[in-house]
Amino acid sequence: MSWSTREIAELAGTSLRAVRHYHEVGLLAEPERRANGYKQYGVPHLVRLLRIKRLVDLGFSLTQIAETVDEGEHPRQALRTLDAELAATIERLQRARLELAALIEQRAPADLPAELTPGAATVLSETDRSLLLVMTRLMNEEQLQAYGALVRNLPAHPTNREFDELSADADEHIRQDLVERMVPYLRRLRQDHPDLPDLYADAPKGKKCVRETMETVLRELYNPAQLDVLHRTHVIVDESTQPRSGRNATELP
């Protein structure tokens, strides 16, 4: 007895597309064809297809299957390797579920890591969130935890919205007035978080990479007037507090 491609796929519990793909990658030999040109599969094809399907269901990649399906001995090492990979996947998925539970419970933004979940009183603009998201790729674990504490306890302040809405052509009077009102706010943040680590210290990707990335992101996210206000406020705050090596004048507190 012989089967067509559709029939053998149904018997093996797989799809036509999968059978054809196994032919393409060399896992399943092409069968002979009938006089009408249709393929005719026999029992050996079915048995091999069932073996392939079994290994696929266990989680083996097609490359791994190609290396083990014809082995005469028990594929002990291949199974151990797969088991380790599955254990790592399970651990990753469990961490993801814990994060999802926290996001649901806290109604936190899904695009930020759990460590940077804003507090109930914290209001982040789209620009703030974009900057924080980039910063997560530049910080080590200690920095991430410290900046997370800042974000969770960030007090609301009228200058936050004014800064977000500052137009690129804002005149000198408006800029200076905003600077003078932002400075006490930033000083208070420094006092409340005296151990906030320098973003450029022990940077996982290197100080040069972090500096260049931050400069590029800041220029893209903020207009010239906002960058000017950021620069002025941080210069004043840095001069009135203990100097911190490697600090960039445009860096957020």
mmCIF file of C-alpha atoms in Angstrom, residues 163 182 186 190 198 200 211 214-215 218 226-239 244-253:
data_model
loop_
_atom_site.group_PDB
_atom_site.id
_atom_site.type_symbol
_atom_site.label_atom_id
_atom_site.label_comp_id
_atom_site.label_asym_id
_atom_site.label_seq_id
_atom_site.Cartn_x
_atom_site.Cartn_y
_atom_site.Cartn_z
ATOM 1 C CA PHE A 163 9.806 71.894 30.276
ATOM 2 C CA MET A 182 13.984 73.917 38.067
ATOM 3 C CA LEU A 186 16.775 69.137 40.937
ATOM 4 C CA ARG A 190 19.986 65.037 44.477
ATOM 5 C CA ASP A 198 26.911 57.981 37.704
ATOM 6 C CA TYR A 200 28.985 56.717 32.953
ATOM 7 C CA ARG A 211 28.262 59.162 26.144
ATOM 8 C CA MET A 214 23.114 59.684 25.295
ATOM 9 C CA GLU A 215 24.224 62.748 23.346
ATOM 10 C CA LEU A 218 19.106 63.815 23.888
ATOM 11 C CA GLN A 226 15.144 72.310 26.183
ATOM 12 C CA LEU A 227 18.765 71.209 25.786
ATOM 13 C CA ASP A 228 19.900 74.708 26.771
ATOM 14 C CA VAL A 229 17.722 74.646 29.905
ATOM 15 C CA LEU A 230 18.982 71.153 30.794
ATOM 16 C CA HIS A 231 22.570 72.275 30.419
ATOM 17 C CA ARG A 232 22.146 75.416 32.532
ATOM 18 C CA THR A 233 20.280 73.691 35.355
ATOM 19 C CA HIS A 234 22.769 70.853 35.649
ATOM 20 C CA VAL A 235 25.752 73.198 35.586
ATOM 21 C CA ILE A 236 24.246 75.158 38.484
ATOM 22 C CA VAL A 237 23.271 72.051 40.447
ATOM 23 C CA ASP A 238 26.665 70.417 39.850
ATOM 24 C CA GLU A 239 28.461 73.539 41.084
ATOM 25 C CA ARG A 244 30.961 63.751 40.502
ATOM 26 C CA SER A 245 33.563 62.597 38.046
ATOM 27 C CA GLY A 246 32.560 61.822 34.489
ATOM 28 C CA ARG A 247 29.162 63.502 34.779
ATOM 29 C CA ASN A 248 27.685 64.946 31.607
ATOM 30 C CA ALA A 249 26.047 68.346 31.945
ATOM 31 C CA THR A 250 23.010 67.226 29.986
ATOM 32 C CA GLU A 251 22.532 64.009 31.931
ATOM 33 C CA LEU A 252 19.251 63.620 33.806
ATOM 34 C CA PRO A 253 19.552 63.645 37.616
#
